[in-house]
């Protein structure tokens, strides 16, 4: 059978597959926009029943005071999602140190400069490591581990030599 003859043949069908005519019957004739908005809404009494049945902290129910569900979590996520990677690193550093931007501004200039330098180094490190492929990261980790082991052996040798 030639290529041209194969193209003129109907496509093979899997056993048990529906016919093309049956497929056409099940396809919607109109798009989703054809449904009037009123038909998609629940009647008010159904909405009220759902709200009453929902446990606290879930859709429709009251949230307990001090609960971090719902808006607080979403707001926290959006706050972090809107930050650039550098801003995220800065915020994480300050959070680790138990500081805020205001407490950082209140520090003496030398201390503030030292912290800003540490943040800049951390940002640079994050940029470098995020640009590496996983293989490059594995190599870097292996090299760092080998270096740490060799430095430990050197230190142990010095201690043995000096009798410490």
mmCIF file of the C-alpha atoms, coordinates in Angstrom:
data_MODEL
# 
_entry.id   MODEL 
# 
loop_
_atom_site.group_PDB 
_atom_site.id 
_atom_site.type_symbol 
_atom_site.label_atom_id 
_atom_site.label_alt_id 
_atom_site.label_comp_id 
_atom_site.label_asym_id 
_atom_site.label_entity_id 
_atom_site.label_seq_id 
_atom_site.pdbx_PDB_ins_code 
_atom_site.Cartn_x 
_atom_site.Cartn_y 
_atom_site.Cartn_z 
_atom_site.occupancy 
_atom_site.B_iso_or_equiv 
_atom_site.pdbx_formal_charge 
_atom_site.auth_seq_id 
_atom_site.auth_comp_id 
_atom_site.auth_asym_id 
_atom_site.auth_atom_id 
_atom_site.pdbx_PDB_model_num 
ATOM 1   C CA . UNK A 1 1   ? 0.000   0.000  0.000  1.00 0.00 ? 1   UNK A CA 1 
ATOM 2   C CA . UNK A 1 2   ? 1.410   3.353  -0.955 1.00 0.00 ? 2   UNK A CA 1 
ATOM 3   C CA . UNK A 1 3   ? 1.518   6.420  1.241  1.00 0.00 ? 3   UNK A CA 1 
ATOM 4   C CA . UNK A 1 4   ? -1.223  8.106  -0.794 1.00 0.00 ? 4   UNK A CA 1 
ATOM 5   C CA . UNK A 1 5   ? -3.491  5.054  -0.465 1.00 0.00 ? 5   UNK A CA 1 
ATOM 6   C CA . UNK A 1 6   ? -2.922  5.029  3.290  1.00 0.00 ? 6   UNK A CA 1 
ATOM 7   C CA . UNK A 1 7   ? -4.016  8.667  3.530  1.00 0.00 ? 7   UNK A CA 1 
ATOM 8   C CA . UNK A 1 8   ? -7.276  7.955  1.731  1.00 0.00 ? 8   UNK A CA 1 
ATOM 9   C CA . UNK A 1 9   ? -8.155  5.149  4.180  1.00 0.00 ? 9   UNK A CA 1 
ATOM 10  C CA . UNK A 1 10  ? -10.144 5.982  7.349  1.00 0.00 ? 10  UNK A CA 1 
ATOM 11  C CA . UNK A 1 11  ? -8.098  6.177  10.534 1.00 0.00 ? 11  UNK A CA 1 
ATOM 12  C CA . UNK A 1 12  ? -7.816  2.891  12.449 1.00 0.00 ? 12  UNK A CA 1 
ATOM 13  C CA . UNK A 1 13  ? -10.140 2.585  15.416 1.00 0.00 ? 13  UNK A CA 1 
ATOM 14  C CA . UNK A 1 14  ? -9.469  0.967  18.760 1.00 0.00 ? 14  UNK A CA 1 
ATOM 15  C CA . UNK A 1 15  ? -11.796 -1.839 19.754 1.00 0.00 ? 15  UNK A CA 1 
ATOM 16  C CA . UNK A 1 16  ? -14.635 -0.405 21.822 1.00 0.00 ? 16  UNK A CA 1 
ATOM 17  C CA . UNK A 1 17  ? -13.997 3.186  20.680 1.00 0.00 ? 17  UNK A CA 1 
ATOM 18  C CA . UNK A 1 18  ? -17.002 5.392  19.975 1.00 0.00 ? 18  UNK A CA 1 
ATOM 19  C CA . UNK A 1 19  ? -17.859 6.249  16.409 1.00 0.00 ? 19  UNK A CA 1 
ATOM 20  C CA . UNK A 1 20  ? -17.241 9.816  15.152 1.00 0.00 ? 20  UNK A CA 1 
ATOM 21  C CA . UNK A 1 21  ? -21.022 10.282 14.919 1.00 0.00 ? 21  UNK A CA 1 
ATOM 22  C CA . UNK A 1 22  ? -21.446 9.396  18.609 1.00 0.00 ? 22  UNK A CA 1 
ATOM 23  C CA . UNK A 1 23  ? -18.660 11.857 19.498 1.00 0.00 ? 23  UNK A CA 1 
ATOM 24  C CA . UNK A 1 24  ? -20.451 14.641 17.644 1.00 0.00 ? 24  UNK A CA 1 
ATOM 25  C CA . UNK A 1 25  ? -23.672 13.966 19.580 1.00 0.00 ? 25  UNK A CA 1 
ATOM 26  C CA . UNK A 1 26  ? -21.954 14.440 22.961 1.00 0.00 ? 26  UNK A CA 1 
ATOM 27  C CA . UNK A 1 27  ? -20.098 17.647 22.091 1.00 0.00 ? 27  UNK A CA 1 
ATOM 28  C CA . UNK A 1 28  ? -21.701 20.823 23.411 1.00 0.00 ? 28  UNK A CA 1 
ATOM 29  C CA . UNK A 1 29  ? -23.274 22.868 20.656 1.00 0.00 ? 29  UNK A CA 1 
ATOM 30  C CA . UNK A 1 30  ? -22.715 26.162 22.458 1.00 0.00 ? 30  UNK A CA 1 
ATOM 31  C CA . UNK A 1 31  ? -19.823 27.542 24.463 1.00 0.00 ? 31  UNK A CA 1 
ATOM 32  C CA . UNK A 1 32  ? -19.805 28.198 28.178 1.00 0.00 ? 32  UNK A CA 1 
ATOM 33  C CA . UNK A 1 33  ? -20.731 31.812 27.508 1.00 0.00 ? 33  UNK A CA 1 
ATOM 34  C CA . UNK A 1 34  ? -24.161 30.675 26.369 1.00 0.00 ? 34  UNK A CA 1 
ATOM 35  C CA . UNK A 1 35  ? -25.127 29.816 29.981 1.00 0.00 ? 35  UNK A CA 1 
ATOM 36  C CA . UNK A 1 36  ? -26.862 32.830 31.516 1.00 0.00 ? 36  UNK A CA 1 
ATOM 37  C CA . UNK A 1 37  ? -25.176 34.018 34.736 1.00 0.00 ? 37  UNK A CA 1 
ATOM 38  C CA . UNK A 1 38  ? -28.413 33.549 36.679 1.00 0.00 ? 38  UNK A CA 1 
ATOM 39  C CA . UNK A 1 39  ? -28.348 29.806 35.910 1.00 0.00 ? 39  UNK A CA 1 
ATOM 40  C CA . UNK A 1 40  ? -24.836 29.470 37.362 1.00 0.00 ? 40  UNK A CA 1 
ATOM 41  C CA . UNK A 1 41  ? -25.736 31.117 40.697 1.00 0.00 ? 41  UNK A CA 1 
ATOM 42  C CA . UNK A 1 42  ? -27.181 29.232 43.645 1.00 0.00 ? 42  UNK A CA 1 
ATOM 43  C CA . UNK A 1 43  ? -30.521 30.310 45.028 1.00 0.00 ? 43  UNK A CA 1 
ATOM 44  C CA . UNK A 1 44  ? -30.142 32.396 48.229 1.00 0.00 ? 44  UNK A CA 1 
ATOM 45  C CA . UNK A 1 45  ? -31.609 29.668 50.459 1.00 0.00 ? 45  UNK A CA 1 
ATOM 46  C CA . UNK A 1 46  ? -29.053 27.113 49.149 1.00 0.00 ? 46  UNK A CA 1 
ATOM 47  C CA . UNK A 1 47  ? -26.193 29.549 49.783 1.00 0.00 ? 47  UNK A CA 1 
ATOM 48  C CA . UNK A 1 48  ? -27.449 30.141 53.345 1.00 0.00 ? 48  UNK A CA 1 
ATOM 49  C CA . UNK A 1 49  ? -27.647 26.384 54.045 1.00 0.00 ? 49  UNK A CA 1 
ATOM 50  C CA . UNK A 1 50  ? -24.086 25.887 52.817 1.00 0.00 ? 50  UNK A CA 1 
ATOM 51  C CA . UNK A 1 51  ? -22.855 28.769 54.988 1.00 0.00 ? 51  UNK A CA 1 
ATOM 52  C CA . UNK A 1 52  ? -24.584 27.348 58.067 1.00 0.00 ? 52  UNK A CA 1 
ATOM 53  C CA . UNK A 1 53  ? -23.274 23.818 57.447 1.00 0.00 ? 53  UNK A CA 1 
ATOM 54  C CA . UNK A 1 54  ? -19.650 24.871 56.917 1.00 0.00 ? 54  UNK A CA 1 
ATOM 55  C CA . UNK A 1 55  ? -17.416 24.388 59.962 1.00 0.00 ? 55  UNK A CA 1 
ATOM 56  C CA . UNK A 1 56  ? -15.568 27.440 61.344 1.00 0.00 ? 56  UNK A CA 1 
ATOM 57  C CA . UNK A 1 57  ? -12.624 28.532 59.251 1.00 0.00 ? 57  UNK A CA 1 
ATOM 58  C CA . UNK A 1 58  ? -14.124 27.090 56.074 1.00 0.00 ? 58  UNK A CA 1 
ATOM 59  C CA . UNK A 1 59  ? -16.092 28.773 53.337 1.00 0.00 ? 59  UNK A CA 1 
ATOM 60  C CA . UNK A 1 60  ? -19.065 30.617 54.715 1.00 0.00 ? 60  UNK A CA 1 
ATOM 61  C CA . UNK A 1 61  ? -18.331 29.984 58.408 1.00 0.00 ? 61  UNK A CA 1 
ATOM 62  C CA . UNK A 1 62  ? -16.961 32.347 60.995 1.00 0.00 ? 62  UNK A CA 1 
ATOM 63  C CA . UNK A 1 63  ? -13.213 32.206 61.576 1.00 0.00 ? 63  UNK A CA 1 
ATOM 64  C CA . UNK A 1 64  ? -12.083 31.860 65.153 1.00 0.00 ? 64  UNK A CA 1 
ATOM 65  C CA . UNK A 1 65  ? -10.290 34.925 66.533 1.00 0.00 ? 65  UNK A CA 1 
ATOM 66  C CA . UNK A 1 66  ? -6.537  34.831 65.956 1.00 0.00 ? 66  UNK A CA 1 
ATOM 67  C CA . UNK A 1 67  ? -6.968  32.261 63.200 1.00 0.00 ? 67  UNK A CA 1 
ATOM 68  C CA . UNK A 1 68  ? -4.391  32.495 60.436 1.00 0.00 ? 68  UNK A CA 1 
ATOM 69  C CA . UNK A 1 69  ? -6.619  30.791 57.862 1.00 0.00 ? 69  UNK A CA 1 
ATOM 70  C CA . UNK A 1 70  ? -7.967  32.488 54.786 1.00 0.00 ? 70  UNK A CA 1 
ATOM 71  C CA . UNK A 1 71  ? -6.985  36.100 54.242 1.00 0.00 ? 71  UNK A CA 1 
ATOM 72  C CA . UNK A 1 72  ? -3.880  36.140 56.450 1.00 0.00 ? 72  UNK A CA 1 
ATOM 73  C CA . UNK A 1 73  ? -2.252  33.222 54.656 1.00 0.00 ? 73  UNK A CA 1 
ATOM 74  C CA . UNK A 1 74  ? -3.170  34.615 51.265 1.00 0.00 ? 74  UNK A CA 1 
ATOM 75  C CA . UNK A 1 75  ? -1.861  38.058 52.191 1.00 0.00 ? 75  UNK A CA 1 
ATOM 76  C CA . UNK A 1 76  ? 1.392   36.548 53.479 1.00 0.00 ? 76  UNK A CA 1 
ATOM 77  C CA . UNK A 1 77  ? 1.795   34.518 50.270 1.00 0.00 ? 77  UNK A CA 1 
ATOM 78  C CA . UNK A 1 78  ? 1.100   37.544 48.086 1.00 0.00 ? 78  UNK A CA 1 
ATOM 79  C CA . UNK A 1 79  ? 3.543   39.658 50.100 1.00 0.00 ? 79  UNK A CA 1 
ATOM 80  C CA . UNK A 1 80  ? 6.348   37.162 49.392 1.00 0.00 ? 80  UNK A CA 1 
ATOM 81  C CA . UNK A 1 81  ? 5.240   36.541 45.789 1.00 0.00 ? 81  UNK A CA 1 
ATOM 82  C CA . UNK A 1 82  ? 5.442   40.248 44.968 1.00 0.00 ? 82  UNK A CA 1 
ATOM 83  C CA . UNK A 1 83  ? 9.028   40.517 46.269 1.00 0.00 ? 83  UNK A CA 1 
ATOM 84  C CA . UNK A 1 84  ? 12.026  40.198 43.993 1.00 0.00 ? 84  UNK A CA 1 
ATOM 85  C CA . UNK A 1 85  ? 14.473  37.400 44.866 1.00 0.00 ? 85  UNK A CA 1 
ATOM 86  C CA . UNK A 1 86  ? 16.844  39.976 46.389 1.00 0.00 ? 86  UNK A CA 1 
ATOM 87  C CA . UNK A 1 87  ? 14.044  41.396 48.552 1.00 0.00 ? 87  UNK A CA 1 
ATOM 88  C CA . UNK A 1 88  ? 13.127  37.870 49.657 1.00 0.00 ? 88  UNK A CA 1 
ATOM 89  C CA . UNK A 1 89  ? 16.723  37.147 50.708 1.00 0.00 ? 89  UNK A CA 1 
ATOM 90  C CA . UNK A 1 90  ? 16.865  40.451 52.605 1.00 0.00 ? 90  UNK A CA 1 
ATOM 91  C CA . UNK A 1 91  ? 13.546  39.788 54.354 1.00 0.00 ? 91  UNK A CA 1 
ATOM 92  C CA . UNK A 1 92  ? 14.595  36.242 55.299 1.00 0.00 ? 92  UNK A CA 1 
ATOM 93  C CA . UNK A 1 93  ? 17.916  37.493 56.705 1.00 0.00 ? 93  UNK A CA 1 
ATOM 94  C CA . UNK A 1 94  ? 16.230  40.162 58.805 1.00 0.00 ? 94  UNK A CA 1 
ATOM 95  C CA . UNK A 1 95  ? 13.631  37.634 59.984 1.00 0.00 ? 95  UNK A CA 1 
ATOM 96  C CA . UNK A 1 96  ? 16.393  35.184 60.999 1.00 0.00 ? 96  UNK A CA 1 
ATOM 97  C CA . UNK A 1 97  ? 18.098  37.933 62.980 1.00 0.00 ? 97  UNK A CA 1 
ATOM 98  C CA . UNK A 1 98  ? 14.822  39.004 64.594 1.00 0.00 ? 98  UNK A CA 1 
ATOM 99  C CA . UNK A 1 99  ? 15.040  42.440 63.017 1.00 0.00 ? 99  UNK A CA 1 
ATOM 100 C CA . UNK A 1 100 ? 12.849  44.704 60.931 1.00 0.00 ? 100 UNK A CA 1 
ATOM 101 C CA . UNK A 1 101 ? 13.792  47.433 58.468 1.00 0.00 ? 101 UNK A CA 1 
ATOM 102 C CA . UNK A 1 102 ? 13.120  49.992 61.205 1.00 0.00 ? 102 UNK A CA 1 
ATOM 103 C CA . UNK A 1 103 ? 15.427  48.297 63.729 1.00 0.00 ? 103 UNK A CA 1 
ATOM 104 C CA . UNK A 1 104 ? 18.099  48.039 61.024 1.00 0.00 ? 104 UNK A CA 1 
ATOM 105 C CA . UNK A 1 105 ? 17.821  51.771 60.340 1.00 0.00 ? 105 UNK A CA 1 
ATOM 106 C CA . UNK A 1 106 ? 18.146  52.494 64.060 1.00 0.00 ? 106 UNK A CA 1 
ATOM 107 C CA . UNK A 1 107 ? 21.506  50.680 64.349 1.00 0.00 ? 107 UNK A CA 1 
ATOM 108 C CA . UNK A 1 108 ? 24.806  52.550 64.454 1.00 0.00 ? 108 UNK A CA 1 
ATOM 109 C CA . UNK A 1 109 ? 26.295  53.124 60.973 1.00 0.00 ? 109 UNK A CA 1 
ATOM 110 C CA . UNK A 1 110 ? 29.132  50.577 61.374 1.00 0.00 ? 110 UNK A CA 1 
ATOM 111 C CA . UNK A 1 111 ? 26.798  47.791 62.517 1.00 0.00 ? 111 UNK A CA 1 
ATOM 112 C CA . UNK A 1 112 ? 24.283  48.612 59.804 1.00 0.00 ? 112 UNK A CA 1 
ATOM 113 C CA . UNK A 1 113 ? 27.015  48.607 57.154 1.00 0.00 ? 113 UNK A CA 1 
ATOM 114 C CA . UNK A 1 114 ? 28.220  45.178 58.356 1.00 0.00 ? 114 UNK A CA 1 
ATOM 115 C CA . UNK A 1 115 ? 24.683  43.747 58.141 1.00 0.00 ? 115 UNK A CA 1 
ATOM 116 C CA . UNK A 1 116 ? 24.078  45.300 54.708 1.00 0.00 ? 116 UNK A CA 1 
ATOM 117 C CA . UNK A 1 117 ? 27.360  43.715 53.542 1.00 0.00 ? 117 UNK A CA 1 
ATOM 118 C CA . UNK A 1 118 ? 26.252  40.300 54.842 1.00 0.00 ? 118 UNK A CA 1 
ATOM 119 C CA . UNK A 1 119 ? 22.891  40.675 53.066 1.00 0.00 ? 119 UNK A CA 1 
ATOM 120 C CA . UNK A 1 120 ? 24.647  41.656 49.811 1.00 0.00 ? 120 UNK A CA 1 
ATOM 121 C CA . UNK A 1 121 ? 26.910  38.579 50.084 1.00 0.00 ? 121 UNK A CA 1 
ATOM 122 C CA . UNK A 1 122 ? 23.923  36.331 50.685 1.00 0.00 ? 122 UNK A CA 1 
ATOM 123 C CA . UNK A 1 123 ? 22.086  37.812 47.687 1.00 0.00 ? 123 UNK A CA 1 
ATOM 124 C CA . UNK A 1 124 ? 25.163  37.293 45.504 1.00 0.00 ? 124 UNK A CA 1 
ATOM 125 C CA . UNK A 1 125 ? 25.443  33.694 46.720 1.00 0.00 ? 125 UNK A CA 1 
ATOM 126 C CA . UNK A 1 126 ? 21.761  33.046 45.916 1.00 0.00 ? 126 UNK A CA 1 
ATOM 127 C CA . UNK A 1 127 ? 22.147  34.517 42.433 1.00 0.00 ? 127 UNK A CA 1 
ATOM 128 C CA . UNK A 1 128 ? 25.199  32.351 41.731 1.00 0.00 ? 128 UNK A CA 1 
ATOM 129 C CA . UNK A 1 129 ? 23.690  29.129 43.027 1.00 0.00 ? 129 UNK A CA 1 
ATOM 130 C CA . UNK A 1 130 ? 20.355  29.664 41.279 1.00 0.00 ? 130 UNK A CA 1 
ATOM 131 C CA . UNK A 1 131 ? 22.203  30.106 37.961 1.00 0.00 ? 131 UNK A CA 1 
ATOM 132 C CA . UNK A 1 132 ? 24.019  26.774 38.400 1.00 0.00 ? 132 UNK A CA 1 
ATOM 133 C CA . UNK A 1 133 ? 22.677  23.560 36.994 1.00 0.00 ? 133 UNK A CA 1 
ATOM 134 C CA . UNK A 1 134 ? 21.989  20.738 39.478 1.00 0.00 ? 134 UNK A CA 1 
ATOM 135 C CA . UNK A 1 135 ? 25.174  18.992 38.299 1.00 0.00 ? 135 UNK A CA 1 
ATOM 136 C CA . UNK A 1 136 ? 27.238  22.132 38.970 1.00 0.00 ? 136 UNK A CA 1 
ATOM 137 C CA . UNK A 1 137 ? 25.650  22.451 42.421 1.00 0.00 ? 137 UNK A CA 1 
ATOM 138 C CA . UNK A 1 138 ? 26.562  18.825 43.214 1.00 0.00 ? 138 UNK A CA 1 
ATOM 139 C CA . UNK A 1 139 ? 30.150  19.428 42.114 1.00 0.00 ? 139 UNK A CA 1 
ATOM 140 C CA . UNK A 1 140 ? 30.383  22.577 44.245 1.00 0.00 ? 140 UNK A CA 1 
ATOM 141 C CA . UNK A 1 141 ? 28.990  20.763 47.294 1.00 0.00 ? 141 UNK A CA 1 
ATOM 142 C CA . UNK A 1 142 ? 31.430  17.884 46.774 1.00 0.00 ? 142 UNK A CA 1 
ATOM 143 C CA . UNK A 1 143 ? 34.381  20.269 46.466 1.00 0.00 ? 143 UNK A CA 1 
ATOM 144 C CA . UNK A 1 144 ? 33.326  22.146 49.597 1.00 0.00 ? 144 UNK A CA 1 
ATOM 145 C CA . UNK A 1 145 ? 32.967  18.872 51.529 1.00 0.00 ? 145 UNK A CA 1 
ATOM 146 C CA . UNK A 1 146 ? 36.388  17.647 50.328 1.00 0.00 ? 146 UNK A CA 1 
ATOM 147 C CA . UNK A 1 147 ? 37.952  20.970 51.289 1.00 0.00 ? 147 UNK A CA 1 
ATOM 148 C CA . UNK A 1 148 ? 36.377  20.845 54.751 1.00 0.00 ? 148 UNK A CA 1 
ATOM 149 C CA . UNK A 1 149 ? 37.663  17.287 55.284 1.00 0.00 ? 149 UNK A CA 1 
ATOM 150 C CA . UNK A 1 150 ? 41.188  18.168 54.165 1.00 0.00 ? 150 UNK A CA 1 
ATOM 151 C CA . UNK A 1 151 ? 41.228  21.251 56.424 1.00 0.00 ? 151 UNK A CA 1 
ATOM 152 C CA . UNK A 1 152 ? 40.094  19.073 59.330 1.00 0.00 ? 152 UNK A CA 1 
ATOM 153 C CA . UNK A 1 153 ? 42.954  16.617 58.620 1.00 0.00 ? 153 UNK A CA 1 
ATOM 154 C CA . UNK A 1 154 ? 45.448  19.492 58.487 1.00 0.00 ? 154 UNK A CA 1 
ATOM 155 C CA . UNK A 1 155 ? 44.172  20.817 61.799 1.00 0.00 ? 155 UNK A CA 1 
ATOM 156 C CA . UNK A 1 156 ? 44.369  17.353 63.390 1.00 0.00 ? 156 UNK A CA 1 
ATOM 157 C CA . UNK A 1 157 ? 47.933  16.967 62.072 1.00 0.00 ? 157 UNK A CA 1 
ATOM 158 C CA . UNK A 1 158 ? 48.920  20.340 63.534 1.00 0.00 ? 158 UNK A CA 1 
ATOM 159 C CA . UNK A 1 159 ? 47.410  19.414 66.878 1.00 0.00 ? 159 UNK A CA 1 
ATOM 160 C CA . UNK A 1 160 ? 49.301  16.114 66.905 1.00 0.00 ? 160 UNK A CA 1 
ATOM 161 C CA . UNK A 1 161 ? 52.516  17.873 65.887 1.00 0.00 ? 161 UNK A CA 1 
ATOM 162 C CA . UNK A 1 162 ? 52.248  20.510 68.600 1.00 0.00 ? 162 UNK A CA 1 
ATOM 163 C CA . UNK A 1 163 ? 50.990  18.032 71.185 1.00 0.00 ? 163 UNK A CA 1 
ATOM 164 C CA . UNK A 1 164 ? 47.722  19.753 71.901 1.00 0.00 ? 164 UNK A CA 1 
# 
